[in-house]
Each structure stands twice: as structure tokens, then as C-alpha cells.
Coordinates of C-alpha atoms and ligand atoms in Angstrom, one line a residue:
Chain S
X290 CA -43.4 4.6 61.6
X291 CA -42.9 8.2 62.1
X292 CA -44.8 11.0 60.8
X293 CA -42.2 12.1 58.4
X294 CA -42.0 8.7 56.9
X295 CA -45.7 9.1 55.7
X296 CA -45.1 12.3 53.7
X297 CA -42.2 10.5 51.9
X298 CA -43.7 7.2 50.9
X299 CA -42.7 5.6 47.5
X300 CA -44.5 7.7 44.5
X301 CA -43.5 5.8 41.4
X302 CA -45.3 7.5 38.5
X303 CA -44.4 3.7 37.1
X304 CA -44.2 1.4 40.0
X305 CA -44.4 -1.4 37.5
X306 CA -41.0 -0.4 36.4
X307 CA -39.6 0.6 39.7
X308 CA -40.4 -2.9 40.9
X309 CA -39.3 -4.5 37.6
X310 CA -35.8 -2.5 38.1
X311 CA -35.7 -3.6 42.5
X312 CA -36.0 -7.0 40.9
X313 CA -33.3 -7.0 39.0
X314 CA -31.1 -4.9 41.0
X315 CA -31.9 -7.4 43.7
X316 CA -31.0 -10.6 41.2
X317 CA -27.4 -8.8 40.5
X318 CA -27.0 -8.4 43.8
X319 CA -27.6 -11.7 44.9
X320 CA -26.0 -13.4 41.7
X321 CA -22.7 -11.8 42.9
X322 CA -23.3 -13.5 46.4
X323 CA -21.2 -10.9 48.2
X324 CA -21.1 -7.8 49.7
X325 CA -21.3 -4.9 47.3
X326 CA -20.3 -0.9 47.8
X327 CA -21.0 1.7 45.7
X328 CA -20.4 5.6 45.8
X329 CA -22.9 8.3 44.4
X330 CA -21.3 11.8 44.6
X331 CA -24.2 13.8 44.5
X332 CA -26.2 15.8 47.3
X333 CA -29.3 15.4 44.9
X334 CA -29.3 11.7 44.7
X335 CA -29.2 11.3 48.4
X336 CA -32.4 13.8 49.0
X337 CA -33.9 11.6 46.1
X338 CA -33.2 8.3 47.7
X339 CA -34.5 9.4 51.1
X340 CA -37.2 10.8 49.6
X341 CA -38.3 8.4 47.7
X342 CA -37.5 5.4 50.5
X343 CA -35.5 3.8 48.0
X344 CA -32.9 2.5 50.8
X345 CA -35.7 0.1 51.3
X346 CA -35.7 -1.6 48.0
X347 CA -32.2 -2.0 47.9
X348 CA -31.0 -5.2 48.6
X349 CA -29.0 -6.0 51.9
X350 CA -26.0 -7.0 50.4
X351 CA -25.8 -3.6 48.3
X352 CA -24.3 -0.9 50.1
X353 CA -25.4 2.6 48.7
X354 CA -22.5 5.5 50.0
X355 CA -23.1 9.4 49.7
X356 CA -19.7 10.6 48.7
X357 CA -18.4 14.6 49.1
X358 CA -21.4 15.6 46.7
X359 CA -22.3 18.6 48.0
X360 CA -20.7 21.6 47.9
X361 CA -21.9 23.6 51.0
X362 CA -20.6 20.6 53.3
X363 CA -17.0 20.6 52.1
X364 CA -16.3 24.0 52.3
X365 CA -13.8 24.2 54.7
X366 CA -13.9 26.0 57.7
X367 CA -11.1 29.0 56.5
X368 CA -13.7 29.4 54.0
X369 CA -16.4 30.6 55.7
X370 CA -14.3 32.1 58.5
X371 CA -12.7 34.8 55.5
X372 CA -16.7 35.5 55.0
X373 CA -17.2 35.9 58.7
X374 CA -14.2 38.3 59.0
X375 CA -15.0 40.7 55.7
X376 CA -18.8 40.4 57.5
X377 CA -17.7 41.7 60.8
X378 CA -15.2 44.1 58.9
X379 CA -18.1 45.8 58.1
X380 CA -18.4 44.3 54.2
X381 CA -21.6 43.4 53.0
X382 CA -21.7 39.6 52.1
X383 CA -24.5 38.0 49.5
X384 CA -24.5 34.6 49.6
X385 CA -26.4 31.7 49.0
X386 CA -29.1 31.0 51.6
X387 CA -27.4 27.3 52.3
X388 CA -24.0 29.3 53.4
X389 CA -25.6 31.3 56.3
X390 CA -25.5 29.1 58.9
X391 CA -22.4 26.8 58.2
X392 CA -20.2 26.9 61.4
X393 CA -16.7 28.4 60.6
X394 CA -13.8 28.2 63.3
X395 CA -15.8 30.1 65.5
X396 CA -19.0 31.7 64.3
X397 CA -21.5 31.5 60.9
X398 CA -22.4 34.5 59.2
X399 CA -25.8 34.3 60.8
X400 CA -24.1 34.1 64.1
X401 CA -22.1 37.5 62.5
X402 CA -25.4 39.1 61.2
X403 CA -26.7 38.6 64.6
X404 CA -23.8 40.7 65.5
X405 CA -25.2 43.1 63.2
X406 CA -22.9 42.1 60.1
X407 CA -24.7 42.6 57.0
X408 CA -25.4 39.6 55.1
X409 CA -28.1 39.1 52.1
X410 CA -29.5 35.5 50.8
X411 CA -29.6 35.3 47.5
X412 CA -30.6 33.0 44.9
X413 CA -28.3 33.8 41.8
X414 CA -25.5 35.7 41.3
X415 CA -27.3 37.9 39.4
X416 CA -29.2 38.9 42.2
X417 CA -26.2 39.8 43.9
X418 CA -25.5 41.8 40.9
X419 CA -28.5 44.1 41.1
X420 CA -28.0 44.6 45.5
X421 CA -24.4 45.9 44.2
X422 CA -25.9 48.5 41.3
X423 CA -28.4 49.6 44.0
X424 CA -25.9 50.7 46.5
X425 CA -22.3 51.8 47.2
X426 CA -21.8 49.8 49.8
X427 CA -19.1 47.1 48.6
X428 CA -20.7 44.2 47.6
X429 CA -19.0 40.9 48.0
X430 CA -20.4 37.7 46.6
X431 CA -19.1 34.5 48.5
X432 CA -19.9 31.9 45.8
X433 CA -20.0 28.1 46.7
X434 CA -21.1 25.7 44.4
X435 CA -19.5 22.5 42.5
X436 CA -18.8 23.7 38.7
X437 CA -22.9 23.8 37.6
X438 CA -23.2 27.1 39.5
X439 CA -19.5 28.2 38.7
X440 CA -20.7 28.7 35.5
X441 CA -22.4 31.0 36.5
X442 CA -20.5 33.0 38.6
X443 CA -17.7 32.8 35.9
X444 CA -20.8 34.6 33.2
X445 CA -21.6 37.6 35.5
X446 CA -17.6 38.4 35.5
X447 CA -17.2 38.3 31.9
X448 CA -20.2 40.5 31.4
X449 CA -19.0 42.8 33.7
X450 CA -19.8 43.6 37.3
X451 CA -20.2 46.7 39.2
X452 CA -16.8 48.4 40.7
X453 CA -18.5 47.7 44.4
X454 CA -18.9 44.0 43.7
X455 CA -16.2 41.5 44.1
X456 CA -16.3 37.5 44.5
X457 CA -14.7 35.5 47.2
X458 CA -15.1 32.0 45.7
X459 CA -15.3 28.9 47.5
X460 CA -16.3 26.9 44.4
X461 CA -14.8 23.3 44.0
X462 CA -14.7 20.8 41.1
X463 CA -15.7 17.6 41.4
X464 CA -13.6 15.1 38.8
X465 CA -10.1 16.1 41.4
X466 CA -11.9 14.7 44.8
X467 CA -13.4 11.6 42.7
X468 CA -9.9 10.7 42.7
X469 CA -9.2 11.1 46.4
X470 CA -12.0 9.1 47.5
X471 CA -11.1 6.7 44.9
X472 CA -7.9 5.9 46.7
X473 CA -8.1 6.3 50.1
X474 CA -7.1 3.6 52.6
X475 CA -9.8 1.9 53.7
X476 CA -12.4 2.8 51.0
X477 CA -14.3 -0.5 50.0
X478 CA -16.6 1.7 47.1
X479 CA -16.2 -0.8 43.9
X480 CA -18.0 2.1 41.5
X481 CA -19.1 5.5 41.4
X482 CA -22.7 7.0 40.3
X483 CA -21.9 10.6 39.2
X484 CA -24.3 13.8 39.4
X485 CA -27.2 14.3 36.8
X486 CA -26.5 17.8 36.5
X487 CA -22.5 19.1 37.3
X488 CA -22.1 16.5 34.6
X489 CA -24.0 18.3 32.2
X490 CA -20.8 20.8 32.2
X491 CA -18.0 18.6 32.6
X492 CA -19.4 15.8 30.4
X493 CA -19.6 12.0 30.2
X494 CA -16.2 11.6 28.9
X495 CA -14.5 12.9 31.9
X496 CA -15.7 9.6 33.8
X497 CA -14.4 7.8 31.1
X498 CA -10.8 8.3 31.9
X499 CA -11.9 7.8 35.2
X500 CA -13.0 4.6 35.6
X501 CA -9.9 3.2 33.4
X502 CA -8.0 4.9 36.0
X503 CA -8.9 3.4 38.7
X504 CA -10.4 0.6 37.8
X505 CA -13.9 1.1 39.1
X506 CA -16.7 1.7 36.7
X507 CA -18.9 5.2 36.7
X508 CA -22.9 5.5 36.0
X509 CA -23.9 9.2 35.2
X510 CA -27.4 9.0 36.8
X511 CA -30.4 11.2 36.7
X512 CA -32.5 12.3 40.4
X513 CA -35.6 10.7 39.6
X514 CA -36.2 7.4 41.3
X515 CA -36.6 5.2 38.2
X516 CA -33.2 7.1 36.9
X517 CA -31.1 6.3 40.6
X518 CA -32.8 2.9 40.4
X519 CA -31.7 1.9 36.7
X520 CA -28.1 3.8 37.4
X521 CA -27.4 1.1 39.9
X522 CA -28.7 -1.5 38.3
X523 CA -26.3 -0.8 35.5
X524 CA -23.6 -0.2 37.4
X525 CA -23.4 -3.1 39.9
X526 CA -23.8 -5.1 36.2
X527 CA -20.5 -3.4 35.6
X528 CA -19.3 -3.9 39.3
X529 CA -20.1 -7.9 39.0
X530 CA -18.9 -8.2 35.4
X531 CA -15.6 -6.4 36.9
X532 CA -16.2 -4.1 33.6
X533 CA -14.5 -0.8 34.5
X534 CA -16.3 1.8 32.0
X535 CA -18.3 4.8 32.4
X536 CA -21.9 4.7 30.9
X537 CA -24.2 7.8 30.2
X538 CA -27.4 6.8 31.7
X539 CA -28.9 10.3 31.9
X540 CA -28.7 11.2 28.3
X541 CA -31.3 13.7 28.4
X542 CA -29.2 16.3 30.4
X543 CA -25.2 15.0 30.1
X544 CA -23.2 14.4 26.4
X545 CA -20.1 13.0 25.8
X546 CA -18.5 15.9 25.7
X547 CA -20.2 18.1 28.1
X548 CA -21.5 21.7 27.7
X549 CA -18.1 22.8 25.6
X550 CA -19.6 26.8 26.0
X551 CA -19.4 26.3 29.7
X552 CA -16.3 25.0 30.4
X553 CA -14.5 27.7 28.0
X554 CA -16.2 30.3 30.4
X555 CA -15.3 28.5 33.2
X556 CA -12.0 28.2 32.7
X557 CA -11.7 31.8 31.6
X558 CA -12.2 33.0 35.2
X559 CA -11.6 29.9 37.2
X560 CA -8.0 28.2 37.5
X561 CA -8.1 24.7 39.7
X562 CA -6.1 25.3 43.0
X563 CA -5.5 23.1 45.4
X564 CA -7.2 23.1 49.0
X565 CA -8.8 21.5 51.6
X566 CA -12.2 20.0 51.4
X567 CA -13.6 20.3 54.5
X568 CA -13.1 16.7 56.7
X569 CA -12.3 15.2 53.6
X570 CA -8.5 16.4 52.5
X571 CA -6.6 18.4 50.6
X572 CA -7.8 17.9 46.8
X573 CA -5.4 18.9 44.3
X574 CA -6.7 20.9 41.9
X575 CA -10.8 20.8 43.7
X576 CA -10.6 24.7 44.0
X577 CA -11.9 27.0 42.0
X578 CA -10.0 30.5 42.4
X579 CA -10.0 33.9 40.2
X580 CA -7.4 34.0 37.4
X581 CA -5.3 37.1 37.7
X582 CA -7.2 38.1 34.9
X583 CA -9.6 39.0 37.5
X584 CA -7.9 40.1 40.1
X585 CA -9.6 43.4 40.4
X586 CA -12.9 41.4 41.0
X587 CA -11.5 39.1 43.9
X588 CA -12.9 39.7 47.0
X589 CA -9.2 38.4 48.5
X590 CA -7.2 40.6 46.3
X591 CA -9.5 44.0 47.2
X592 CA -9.7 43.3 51.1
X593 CA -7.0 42.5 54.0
X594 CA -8.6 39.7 55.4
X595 CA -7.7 39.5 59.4
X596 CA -8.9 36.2 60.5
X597 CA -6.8 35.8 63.4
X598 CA -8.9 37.4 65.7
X599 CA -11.7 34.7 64.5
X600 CA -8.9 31.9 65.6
X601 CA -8.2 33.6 69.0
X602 CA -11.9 32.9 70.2
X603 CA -12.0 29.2 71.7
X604 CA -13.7 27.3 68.8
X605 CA -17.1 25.8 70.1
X606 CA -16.5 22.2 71.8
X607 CA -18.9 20.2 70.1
X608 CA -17.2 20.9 66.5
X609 CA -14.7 18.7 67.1
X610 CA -17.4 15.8 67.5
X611 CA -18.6 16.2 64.5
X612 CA -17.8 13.4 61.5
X613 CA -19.3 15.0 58.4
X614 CA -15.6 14.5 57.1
X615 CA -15.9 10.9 57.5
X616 CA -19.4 10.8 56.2
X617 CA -18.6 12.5 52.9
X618 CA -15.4 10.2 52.8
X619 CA -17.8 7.3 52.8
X620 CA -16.4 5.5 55.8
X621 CA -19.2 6.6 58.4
X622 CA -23.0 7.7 58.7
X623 CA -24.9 9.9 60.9
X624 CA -25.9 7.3 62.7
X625 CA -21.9 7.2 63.6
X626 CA -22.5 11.0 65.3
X627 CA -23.1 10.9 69.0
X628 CA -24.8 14.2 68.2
X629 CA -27.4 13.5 65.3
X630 CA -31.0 14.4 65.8
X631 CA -29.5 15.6 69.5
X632 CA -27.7 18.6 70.0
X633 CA -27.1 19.0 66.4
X634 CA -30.5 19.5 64.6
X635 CA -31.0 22.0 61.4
X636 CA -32.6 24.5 63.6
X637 CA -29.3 24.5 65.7
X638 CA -26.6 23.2 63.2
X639 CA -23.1 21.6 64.4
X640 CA -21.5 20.4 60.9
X641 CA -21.7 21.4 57.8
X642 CA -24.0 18.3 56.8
X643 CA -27.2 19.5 58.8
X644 CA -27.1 22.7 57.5
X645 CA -26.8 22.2 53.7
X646 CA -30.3 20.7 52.0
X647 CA -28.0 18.3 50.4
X648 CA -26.3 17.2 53.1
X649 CA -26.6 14.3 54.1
X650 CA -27.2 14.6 58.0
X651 CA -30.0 17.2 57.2
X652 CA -31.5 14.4 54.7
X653 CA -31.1 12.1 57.3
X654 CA -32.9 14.2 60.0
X655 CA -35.3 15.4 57.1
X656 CA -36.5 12.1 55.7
X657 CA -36.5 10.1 59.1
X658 CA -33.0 8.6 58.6
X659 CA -31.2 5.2 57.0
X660 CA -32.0 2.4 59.9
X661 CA -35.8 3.1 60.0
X662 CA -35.9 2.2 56.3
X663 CA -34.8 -1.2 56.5
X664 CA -37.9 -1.5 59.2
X665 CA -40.5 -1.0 56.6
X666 CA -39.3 -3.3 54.4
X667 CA -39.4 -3.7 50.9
X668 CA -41.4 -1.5 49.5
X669 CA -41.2 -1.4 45.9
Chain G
X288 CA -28.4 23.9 44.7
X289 CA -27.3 21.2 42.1
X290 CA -30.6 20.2 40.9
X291 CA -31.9 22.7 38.1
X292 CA -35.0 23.0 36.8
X293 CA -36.8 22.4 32.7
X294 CA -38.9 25.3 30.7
X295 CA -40.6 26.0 27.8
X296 CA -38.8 29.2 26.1
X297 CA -41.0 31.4 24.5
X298 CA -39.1 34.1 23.4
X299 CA -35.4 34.7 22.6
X300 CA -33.5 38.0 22.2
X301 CA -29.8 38.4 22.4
X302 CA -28.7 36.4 25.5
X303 CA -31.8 36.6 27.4
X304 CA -35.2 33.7 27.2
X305 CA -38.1 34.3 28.4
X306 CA -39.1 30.8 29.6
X307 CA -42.4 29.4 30.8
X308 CA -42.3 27.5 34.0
X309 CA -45.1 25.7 34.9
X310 CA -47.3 28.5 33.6
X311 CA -45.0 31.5 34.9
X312 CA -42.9 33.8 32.4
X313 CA -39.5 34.4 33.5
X314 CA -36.4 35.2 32.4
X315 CA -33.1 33.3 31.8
X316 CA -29.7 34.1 30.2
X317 CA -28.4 31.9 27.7
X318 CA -24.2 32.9 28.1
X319 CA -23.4 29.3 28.9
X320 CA -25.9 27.4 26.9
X321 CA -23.9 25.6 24.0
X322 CA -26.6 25.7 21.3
X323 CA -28.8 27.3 19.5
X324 CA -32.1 28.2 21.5
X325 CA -35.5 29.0 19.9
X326 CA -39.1 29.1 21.0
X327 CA -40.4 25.8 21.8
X328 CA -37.2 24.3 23.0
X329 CA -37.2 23.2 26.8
X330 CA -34.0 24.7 28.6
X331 CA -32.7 23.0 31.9
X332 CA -31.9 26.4 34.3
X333 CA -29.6 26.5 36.8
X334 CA -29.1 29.6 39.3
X335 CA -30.9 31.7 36.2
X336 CA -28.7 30.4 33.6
X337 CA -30.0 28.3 30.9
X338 CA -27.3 25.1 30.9
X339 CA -28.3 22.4 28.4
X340 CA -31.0 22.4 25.8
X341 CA -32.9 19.0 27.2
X342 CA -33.8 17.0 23.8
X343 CA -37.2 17.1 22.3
X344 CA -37.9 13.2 22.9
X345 CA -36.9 13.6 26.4
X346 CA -39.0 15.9 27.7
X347 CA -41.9 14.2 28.7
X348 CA -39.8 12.7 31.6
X349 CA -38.2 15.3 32.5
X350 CA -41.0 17.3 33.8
X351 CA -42.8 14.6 35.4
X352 CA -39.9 14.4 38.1
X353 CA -40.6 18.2 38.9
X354 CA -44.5 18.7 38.4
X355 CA -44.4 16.0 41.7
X356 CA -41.7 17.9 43.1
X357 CA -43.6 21.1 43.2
X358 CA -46.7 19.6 44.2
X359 CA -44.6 19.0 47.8
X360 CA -45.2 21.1 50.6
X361 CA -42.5 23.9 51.4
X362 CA -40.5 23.3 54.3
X363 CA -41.5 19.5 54.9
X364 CA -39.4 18.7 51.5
X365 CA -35.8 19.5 50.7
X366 CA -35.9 18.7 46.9
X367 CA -38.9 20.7 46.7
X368 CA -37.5 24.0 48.5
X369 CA -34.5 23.1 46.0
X370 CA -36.6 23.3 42.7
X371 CA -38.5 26.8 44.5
X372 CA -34.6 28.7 45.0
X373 CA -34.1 27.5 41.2
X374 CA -37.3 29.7 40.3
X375 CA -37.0 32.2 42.7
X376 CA -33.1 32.6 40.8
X377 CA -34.9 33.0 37.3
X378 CA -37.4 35.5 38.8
X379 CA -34.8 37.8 39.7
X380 CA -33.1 37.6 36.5
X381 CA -36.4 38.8 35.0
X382 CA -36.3 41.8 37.3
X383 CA -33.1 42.6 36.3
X384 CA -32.1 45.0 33.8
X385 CA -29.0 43.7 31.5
X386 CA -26.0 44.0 33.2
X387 CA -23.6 46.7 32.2
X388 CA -21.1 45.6 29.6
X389 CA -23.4 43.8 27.8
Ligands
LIG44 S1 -25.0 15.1 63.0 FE1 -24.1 17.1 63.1 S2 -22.3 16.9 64.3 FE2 -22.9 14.9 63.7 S3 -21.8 14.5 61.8 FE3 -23.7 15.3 61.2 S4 -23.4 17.5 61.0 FE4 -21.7 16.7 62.2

């Protein structure tokens, strides 16, 4: 094996447990005595499960998919161009560090701050907050994000912002592109584990209505390995039992209900749009714009954006290789991409997916990738 | 950017925590957190935002995921480099004086 497989070798804190939980997850499996697919819909769980080798353990007939769960990777490619163009219109962009070097149509904003754009990393909106108070430079804040960090965004507007910031949000909400995947042509998934932590806004209940929908059950799962391991273990129980419920299995972060504070605030600032989600579709009601409540902190609203002259450069080549769309649709892997590991690395990013740490090309690269896994066998 | 990270709150006045994170003081607001927080309660933090109030018997767990997340080696580990932005957000909220209309 590789080098990076030995920094990434199973650490159970209770390996008795892990191997008690690969056991049974294996006896489902097999006791079904077909084929199973199942979805998880969070960037988290996929670092965690490459991390933590746990591809190995699973059993060969259980098919583990990373769905469109994470944020940087679907934002679409307008998106970051309207960033690009306020950046080379001489506006000072704060962003998260993740968004820097995510291709647009034509450039990044790193390829733009190379250009001499002015563009600041941040790690909370806050921070973007305090660059604003400490200049007059106008300040915009392009915020991506699934609704956990929304939340935030949506607190720093209520409690008031500087007249030199504004937002350009390319946040998106997860329960609309659950829906999507759940029904598109071709999709084998047979049940969905949800995300740990953009549950603990939305809830448990939310998945609930869900799964009755659609007839597929839904496991909210924690990021630890013994949490990802026991998720799927209850939901292929469901899968096989053809029981189409949502269970809580990560009660010490989600409720039923959700964080009730949090989505009053977020839905305060934020009304669901729909838009595009980059490679994926268009996802009714998966973007997260500024009422007109706020219109005098929108970053669209305060600024002509010109992006045409952006989509009069020839877009780079190799773009149109990429398949992160089909990747966070669940119908391909890296492995797919012609370009993985080769001309598209993190230090020189095609797609989306290499750039974002929860991405699942980057995890890929990071972690040593899915087919080398199988290789070492079972190692719980 | 999804994953959050526990702390031990220490001190609580108005909207803001101080919160003790693996030995280091910082500060966190509490605008979005939907209950009660007093000292001695772990928080889960997101961007530097206090989300959920992680219960008592809980907590034990909780932590264990993250002290061996932190013990990984910056720039070899993605989750890790996660769980650092999640402090280095709380850090700056400490830094920060309250925002205007508060
Ligand atoms: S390896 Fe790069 S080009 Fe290929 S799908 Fe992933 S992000 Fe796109």
C-alpha cells in the first residue's frame, strides 16, 4: 500500500464494537442476497469513511454512494463567475477559503487575485464583518454553505452589518435536491443517510416526510466511524425489511424538530429559489437568496454585475471533462474521470470536487482513493 | 465546513459564550442556539456560532471523535484542517468587538 494509506489506517477507540457492527452490517447484507445501494448526502461522511478505511469493511454487495453533500462542489459555475466579475470590478471579495480556487466559466478568484483582484479567506462571517468596519473599501461576503452555515450568515444581517458590506449568497438547502436525486432516471440508491450536522437545523422530522414520499428510508448519522457504521447498519435493516421511515440515529446533535431558533432566522433573510446545482440540475427551491427585506445588503442588488465579458473568454478545455455532476448525482466515481490524480490534482484543480475538502475527488486523491481499499481487505 | 466542533462554556453574557476548547478560551455567539446556555454546558459551534446544546449524557462521545481529530497532522488530513477553520472561526469572533446594532 501507499504511504497515504498508512496515516489513515482504522483507529477505533472501540474496535470491538466496530467489528461487532461490520458483522452485522455484513449478515444484512448477505441475508438480503442482493445487490444493495445506498446514498449519504454529506461531504463529512465521505472524509470520515476514507479516513477511517471503512469502504473496506463494507460488504461487496453494499454499495456506499456520496450524494451532492457538499456545498462548495455544487455551486454552479454563474456563481462563482458573479464573484469573479465584482473581483475584477475592483470589489473586495471575503470568502471562504474552500471558494478560492473553484473554477468558474473561465477563471477562480485565485486566478482573479492573481490578476491582482482583491480577495480575503475567511473563516466566519463575522470575520468578514470586522475586514468591512476596518475599511471603506466595499466589502462583499460571497457566502456558500448548505443551511448550518446559512444560519449564520442570516445572524450577522439581523444584527446589523456595516453600510460597505453586502452578501452575494450562494447558499443551498439540502431537503429540495434529496428529492431530485431521489427521482432521477437511473438512480438505483434504495435509502439515504443524512448529515450529522445541517440536520441539527432542519431536524429529524423533515426526513420523515421524506422517506414516506418516496418510499426509501432515511438514517440521520453522526461522522464518527462507529456512528457511519451503526447508521448503515440500521438503515439497510430498513432497506431489507422494505420499511420506508426515517430514524434519528445521531441524537446527541439532531431533534425531532430541529433547532426551531435557527430556522426562524433563517427564513427571516433567506427565501428558497430555485437554481442550478452545479452538474447536478436545477433544484427547485435548493437556493438560498436575500428577501427583499434585505435588499440593501445584497451584493446583486448594490452592484451591476457584467459577466459577459467572463463568457467571451474561451472556457478552458478540460472543464468540459470533468464529471463531478455525475459524481454528486451518484451515477459515477472518480475513478470514472479520465483526469483524476492526472491533470486535475488539488494543487491544480479542474472541478469543483478536488478543490472543496469535502469533495469527494479531493477525498479520493487525499485518502488514496475507493479501489485500493478493497485491496487491503477487511479490516475491521 | 459542515462538521462543527463541541466546548465547554464558561461564561455567558448577553449573546456572547466564552467557550473552552480543548484548553483555549474563545468566544462564540449564541443568536441561533434554541436554548438556554449556562456554564458547564457543552455547545456544538459552527462558523462561530453556537448551534445546538449537545446533551449532558452525550458528551463523552462527542469529544472523543475530535480530541483524535486534532491529534492529526495539518495538511495530511482533511477532517482535521476542517475541525482547525471551526476554531480559527471562534477565535476571530473573540477578537471581535459586538457588532453594531446589537
Ligand atoms: S477528478 Fe477533477 S475533473 Fe475529474 S471529476 Fe473530479 S473534479 Fe472533475
Amino acid at each position: 500500500m501507499t504511504d497515504s494509506w498508512s496515516t489513515t489506517e482504522m483507529r477505533f477507540r472501540d474496535p470491538a464494537r466496530a467489528r461487532a457492527l461490520a458483522a452485522r452490517l455484513a449478515e444484512v447484507v448477505e441475508g438480503a442476497g442482493r445487490k444493495i445501494s445506498v446514498m449519504h448526502v454529506c461531504g463529512s461522511h465521505e472524509q470520515a469513511i476514507a479516513k477511517y478505511g471503512l469502504r473496506a469493511s463494507f460488504p461487496k454487495q453494499l454499495e456506499v454512494i456520496m450524494g451532492p453533500g457538499c456545498p462548495v462542489c455544487v455551486t454552479d459555475l454563474p456563481e462563482v463567475d458573479e464573484a469573479v466579475a465584482l473581483a475584477r470590478a475592483g470589489v473586495r471579495i471575503a470568502t471562504y477559503g474552500d471558494m478560492l480556487k473553484v473554477p468558474g466559466t473561465s477563471m477562480s478568484l485565485a486566478d482573479a487575485q492573481t490578476e491582482g483582484a482583491k480577495v480575503d479567506i475567511v473563516y466566519s462571517v463575522m470575520q468578514a464583518v470586522e475586514l468591512a468596519k476596518s475599511t471603506t473599501d466595499e466589502i462583499v461576503f460571497f457566502a456558500s454553505g448548505f443551511e448550518t452555515t446559512a444560519v449564520a450568515t442570516a445572524a450577522v444581517i439581523v444584527q446589523g452589518v456595516p453600510k460597505n458590506f453586502s452578501v452575494l449568497s450562494a447558499h443551498k438547502y439540502i431537503p429540495p435536491v434529496m428529492e431530485i436525486v431521489a427521482e432521477m432516471p437511473g438512480a438505483t440508491v434504495e435509502g439515504f443517510l443524512a448529515a450529522g450536522h445541517a440536520a441539527t437545523i432542519t431536524g429529524s422530522a423533515i426526513f420523515e416526510r421524506f422517506a414516506a414520499r418516496h418510499h426509501k428510508p432515511v438514517v440521520v448519522a453522526g461522522f464518527e466511524p462507529l456512528d457511519i457504521l451503526a447508521g448503515l447498519v440500521a438503515l439497510v435493516e430498513l432497506v431489507v425489511a422494505g420499511n420506508a421511515t426515517a430514524i434519528n440515529a445521531y441524537p446527541r446533535c439532531v431533534s425531532r424538530d430541529g433547532n426551531k431558533v435557527a430556522q426562524a432566522l433563517l427564513w427571516k433573510v433567506f427565501r428558497a429559489t430555485g437554481g442550478r446545482w452545479r452538474g447536478i440540475a436545477h433544484v427547485p427551491s435548493g437556493n438560498l437568496r436575500l428577501r427583499d427585506e434585505y435588499a440593501d445588503v445584497d451584493a446583486r442588488r448594490r452592484f451591476t454585475i457584467d459577466m459577459q465579458s467572463l463568457w467571451d473568454m474561451a472556457p478552458p478545455a478540460l472543464v468540459a471533462q470533468c464529471v463531478c455532476g455525475d459524481i454528486m448525482a451518484g451515477i459515477a466515481s472518480p475513478s470514472a474521470c479520465n483526469l483524476f490524480g492526472k491533470a486535475c490534482t488539488p494543487e491544480t484543480p479542474v472541478g469543483a470536487c478536488m478543490v472543496s475538502s469535502e469533495g469527494t475527488c479531493r477525498i479520493w486523491h487525499q485518502y488514496g482513493g475507493h479501489p485500493d481499499l478493497v485491496r487491503i481487505g477487511r479490516a475491521v | 465546513m459542515c462538521l462543527g466542533v463541541p466546548g465547554r462554556v464558561i461564561a455567558v453574557d448577553g449573546m456572547i459564550a466564552t467557550v473552552d476548547f480543548w484548553g483555549v478560551k474563545k468566544q462564540v455567539r449564541l443568536d441561533v442556539i434554541d436554548e438556554p446556555v449556562t456554564p458547564g454546558d457543552y455547545v456544538l459551534n459552527h462558523v462561530g456560532y453556537a448551534i445546538r446544546r449537545i446533551p449532558p449524557e452525550d458528551i463523552g462521545e462527542t469529544l472523543a471523535l475530535y480530541d483524535e481529530l486534532l491529534a492529526g497532522k495539518s495538511g495530511a488530513d482533511l477532517m482535521a484542517d476542517d475541525v482547525r477553520g471551526e476554531l480559527a472561526a471562534s477565535v476571530t469572533a473573540s477578537a471581535s468587538p459586538r457588532p453594531a446594532n446589537d
